[in-house]
PDB file of C-alpha atoms in Angstrom:
ATOM      1  CA  UNK A   1      95.280 100.466 116.528  1.00  0.00           C
ATOM      2  CA  UNK A   2      94.397  97.382 118.552  1.00  0.00           C
ATOM      3  CA  UNK A   3      98.052  96.920 119.476  1.00  0.00           C
ATOM      4  CA  UNK A   4      98.226 100.557 120.496  1.00  0.00           C
ATOM      5  CA  UNK A   5      95.246 100.173 122.815  1.00  0.00           C
ATOM      6  CA  UNK A   6      96.823  97.107 124.424  1.00  0.00           C
ATOM      7  CA  UNK A   7     100.122  98.948 124.903  1.00  0.00           C
ATOM      8  CA  UNK A   8      98.349 101.911 126.500  1.00  0.00           C
ATOM      9  CA  UNK A   9      96.419  99.588 128.817  1.00  0.00           C
ATOM     10  CA  UNK A  10      99.686  97.902 129.793  1.00  0.00           C
ATOM     11  CA  UNK A  11     101.293 101.274 130.484  1.00  0.00           C
ATOM     12  CA  UNK A  12      98.387 102.395 132.661  1.00  0.00           C
ATOM     13  CA  UNK A  13      98.464  99.104 134.569  1.00  0.00           C
ATOM     14  CA  UNK A  14     102.205  99.396 135.144  1.00  0.00           C
ATOM     15  CA  UNK A  15     101.942 102.989 136.342  1.00  0.00           C
ATOM     16  CA  UNK A  16      99.135 102.070 138.756  1.00  0.00           C
ATOM     17  CA  UNK A  17     101.137  99.097 140.029  1.00  0.00           C
ATOM     18  CA  UNK A  18     104.273 101.218 140.493  1.00  0.00           C
ATOM     19  CA  UNK A  19     106.199  98.834 138.269  1.00  0.00           C
ATOM     20  CA  UNK A  20     109.902  99.288 137.660  1.00  0.00           C
ATOM     21  CA  UNK A  21     111.070 102.100 135.401  1.00  0.00           C
ATOM     22  CA  UNK A  22     112.308  99.548 132.873  1.00  0.00           C
ATOM     23  CA  UNK A  23     108.826  98.031 132.491  1.00  0.00           C
ATOM     24  CA  UNK A  24     107.173 101.422 132.104  1.00  0.00           C
ATOM     25  CA  UNK A  25     109.891 102.407 129.623  1.00  0.00           C
ATOM     26  CA  UNK A  26     109.192  99.260 127.598  1.00  0.00           C
ATOM     27  CA  UNK A  27     105.490 100.134 127.396  1.00  0.00           C
ATOM     28  CA  UNK A  28     106.163 103.726 126.362  1.00  0.00           C
ATOM     29  CA  UNK A  29     108.678 102.507 123.780  1.00  0.00           C
ATOM     30  CA  UNK A  30     106.022 100.150 122.391  1.00  0.00           C
ATOM     31  CA  UNK A  31     103.592 103.063 122.074  1.00  0.00           C
ATOM     32  CA  UNK A  32     106.213 105.286 120.438  1.00  0.00           C
ATOM     33  CA  UNK A  33     107.084 102.515 117.959  1.00  0.00           C
ATOM     34  CA  UNK A  34     103.455 101.835 117.059  1.00  0.00           C
ATOM     35  CA  UNK A  35     102.717 105.529 116.539  1.00  0.00           C
ATOM     36  CA  UNK A  36     105.768 105.745 114.295  1.00  0.00           C
ATOM     37  CA  UNK A  37     104.365 102.896 112.203  1.00  0.00           C
ATOM     38  CA  UNK A  38     100.947 104.579 111.974  1.00  0.00           C
ATOM     39  CA  UNK A  39     102.546 107.833 110.843  1.00  0.00           C
ATOM     40  CA  UNK A  40     104.794 106.064 108.340  1.00  0.00           C
ATOM     41  CA  UNK A  41     101.927 104.022 106.902  1.00  0.00           C
ATOM     42  CA  UNK A  42      99.764 107.098 106.532  1.00  0.00           C
ATOM     43  CA  UNK A  43     102.558 109.040 104.851  1.00  0.00           C
ATOM     44  CA  UNK A  44     103.142 106.127 102.488  1.00  0.00           C
ATOM     45  CA  UNK A  45      99.436 106.031 101.614  1.00  0.00           C
ATOM     46  CA  UNK A  46      99.464 109.764 100.928  1.00  0.00           C
ATOM     47  CA  UNK A  47     102.565 109.469  98.738  1.00  0.00           C
ATOM     48  CA  UNK A  48     101.412 106.378  96.858  1.00  0.00           C
ATOM     49  CA  UNK A  49      97.937 107.670  96.095  1.00  0.00           C
ATOM     50  CA  UNK A  50      98.770 111.315  95.500  1.00  0.00           C
ATOM     51  CA  UNK A  51      95.427 112.009  97.158  1.00  0.00           C
ATOM     52  CA  UNK A  52      95.513 115.715  98.027  1.00  0.00           C
ATOM     53  CA  UNK A  53      92.318 115.468 100.073  1.00  0.00           C
ATOM     54  CA  UNK A  54      93.918 112.773 102.185  1.00  0.00           C
ATOM     55  CA  UNK A  55      97.015 114.904 102.618  1.00  0.00           C
ATOM     56  CA  UNK A  56      95.023 118.016 103.521  1.00  0.00           C
ATOM     57  CA  UNK A  57      92.846 116.234 106.069  1.00  0.00           C
ATOM     58  CA  UNK A  58      95.423 113.874 107.547  1.00  0.00           C
ATOM     59  CA  UNK A  59      98.485 116.081 107.888  1.00  0.00           C
ATOM     60  CA  UNK A  60      97.185 118.290 110.745  1.00  0.00           C
ATOM     61  CA  UNK A  61      96.357 115.212 112.807  1.00  0.00           C
ATOM     62  CA  UNK A  62      99.654 113.598 111.830  1.00  0.00           C
ATOM     63  CA  UNK A  63     101.535 116.661 113.110  1.00  0.00           C
ATOM     64  CA  UNK A  64      99.647 116.555 116.404  1.00  0.00           C
ATOM     65  CA  UNK A  65     100.209 112.815 116.722  1.00  0.00           C
ATOM     66  CA  UNK A  66     103.911 113.258 115.979  1.00  0.00           C
ATOM     67  CA  UNK A  67     104.127 115.969 118.665  1.00  0.00           C
ATOM     68  CA  UNK A  68     102.404 113.643 121.155  1.00  0.00           C
ATOM     69  CA  UNK A  69     104.852 110.892 120.256  1.00  0.00           C
ATOM     70  CA  UNK A  70     107.806 113.235 120.800  1.00  0.00           C
ATOM     71  CA  UNK A  71     106.463 114.372 124.183  1.00  0.00           C
ATOM     72  CA  UNK A  72     106.051 110.769 125.317  1.00  0.00           C
ATOM     73  CA  UNK A  73     109.529 109.882 124.068  1.00  0.00           C
ATOM     74  CA  UNK A  74     111.028 112.873 125.911  1.00  0.00           C
ATOM     75  CA  UNK A  75     109.122 112.026 129.072  1.00  0.00           C
ATOM     76  CA  UNK A  76     110.424 108.483 128.823  1.00  0.00           C
ATOM     77  CA  UNK A  77     113.994 109.786 128.698  1.00  0.00           C
ATOM     78  CA  UNK A  78     113.390 112.198 131.573  1.00  0.00           C
ATOM     79  CA  UNK A  79     112.075 109.381 133.749  1.00  0.00           C
ATOM     80  CA  UNK A  80     115.324 107.475 133.463  1.00  0.00           C
ATOM     81  CA  UNK A  81     117.207 110.224 135.293  1.00  0.00           C
ATOM     82  CA  UNK A  82     114.786 110.509 138.234  1.00  0.00           C
ATOM     83  CA  UNK A  83     115.896 108.583 141.298  1.00  0.00           C
ATOM     84  CA  UNK A  84     113.642 110.042 144.000  1.00  0.00           C
ATOM     85  CA  UNK A  85     110.660 107.656 144.384  1.00  0.00           C
ATOM     86  CA  UNK A  86     108.126 110.442 145.001  1.00  0.00           C
ATOM     87  CA  UNK A  87     109.266 112.433 141.975  1.00  0.00           C
ATOM     88  CA  UNK A  88     109.331 109.278 139.858  1.00  0.00           C
ATOM     89  CA  UNK A  89     105.767 108.415 140.841  1.00  0.00           C
ATOM     90  CA  UNK A  90     104.665 111.965 139.982  1.00  0.00           C
ATOM     91  CA  UNK A  91     106.480 111.729 136.652  1.00  0.00           C
ATOM     92  CA  UNK A  92     105.010 108.326 135.822  1.00  0.00           C
ATOM     93  CA  UNK A  93     101.497 109.572 136.587  1.00  0.00           C
ATOM     94  CA  UNK A  94     101.923 112.070 133.721  1.00  0.00           C
ATOM     95  CA  UNK A  95     102.438 109.271 131.184  1.00  0.00           C
ATOM     96  CA  UNK A  96      98.892 107.836 130.920  1.00  0.00           C
ATOM     97  CA  UNK A  97      97.315 111.184 129.929  1.00  0.00           C
ATOM     98  CA  UNK A  98      99.938 111.501 127.194  1.00  0.00           C
ATOM     99  CA  UNK A  99      99.141 107.983 126.022  1.00  0.00           C
ATOM    100  CA  UNK A 100      95.395 108.718 126.055  1.00  0.00           C
ATOM    101  CA  UNK A 101      96.013 111.794 123.900  1.00  0.00           C
ATOM    102  CA  UNK A 102      97.882 109.563 121.464  1.00  0.00           C
ATOM    103  CA  UNK A 103      94.912 107.186 121.407  1.00  0.00           C
ATOM    104  CA  UNK A 104      92.499 110.052 120.667  1.00  0.00           C
ATOM    105  CA  UNK A 105      94.678 111.464 117.894  1.00  0.00           C
ATOM    106  CA  UNK A 106      95.209 108.029 116.364  1.00  0.00           C
ATOM    107  CA  UNK A 107      91.477 107.426 116.373  1.00  0.00           C
ATOM    108  CA  UNK A 108      90.936 110.812 114.728  1.00  0.00           C
ATOM    109  CA  UNK A 109      93.497 110.006 112.051  1.00  0.00           C
ATOM    110  CA  UNK A 110      91.903 106.630 111.328  1.00  0.00           C
ATOM    111  CA  UNK A 111      88.460 108.249 111.159  1.00  0.00           C
ATOM    112  CA  UNK A 112      89.668 110.866 108.677  1.00  0.00           C
ATOM    113  CA  UNK A 113      91.365 108.310 106.459  1.00  0.00           C
ATOM    114  CA  UNK A 114      88.303 106.042 106.510  1.00  0.00           C
ATOM    115  CA  UNK A 115      86.024 108.978 105.715  1.00  0.00           C
ATOM    116  CA  UNK A 116      88.115 109.907 102.681  1.00  0.00           C
ATOM    117  CA  UNK A 117      88.188 106.334 101.394  1.00  0.00           C
ATOM    118  CA  UNK A 118      84.447 105.986 101.965  1.00  0.00           C
ATOM    119  CA  UNK A 119      83.823 109.212 100.065  1.00  0.00           C
ATOM    120  CA  UNK A 120      86.000 107.932  97.214  1.00  0.00           C
ATOM    121  CA  UNK A 121      84.104 104.634  97.179  1.00  0.00           C
ATOM    122  CA  UNK A 122      80.792 106.503  97.099  1.00  0.00           C
ATOM    123  CA  UNK A 123      82.044 108.592  94.170  1.00  0.00           C
ATOM    124  CA  UNK A 124      83.002 105.392  92.336  1.00  0.00           C
ATOM    125  CA  UNK A 125      79.493 104.020  92.896  1.00  0.00           C
ATOM    126  CA  UNK A 126      78.037 106.909  90.920  1.00  0.00           C
ATOM    127  CA  UNK A 127      80.276 106.482  87.883  1.00  0.00           C
TER     128      UNK A 127
END
């Protein structure tokens, strides 16, 4: 998640600085890629462990996170076709809130996974 935070900070900085579309696109692509890795890793953990509690608690957040990722990816594509500077600035200003939502959902997913593993560790301590 540290890489995700850095990518979001870079995106926000680029939007504030009115950087070129290609730079902003690179930052959003980084975020989209990292979220894809988080989702894939979580799905792998669910599959490998067969932990139904993990699946039940993580999947709703994973769906939301996947939706956020798709919205950011679509917004990224939309931005490439905007040539009017005022419209582009308005469009780019919508990206940081999407990225912040991704950060919140990622944090929620991590918290849920950690909680489940901590509960499992506590159960092992009593055996």
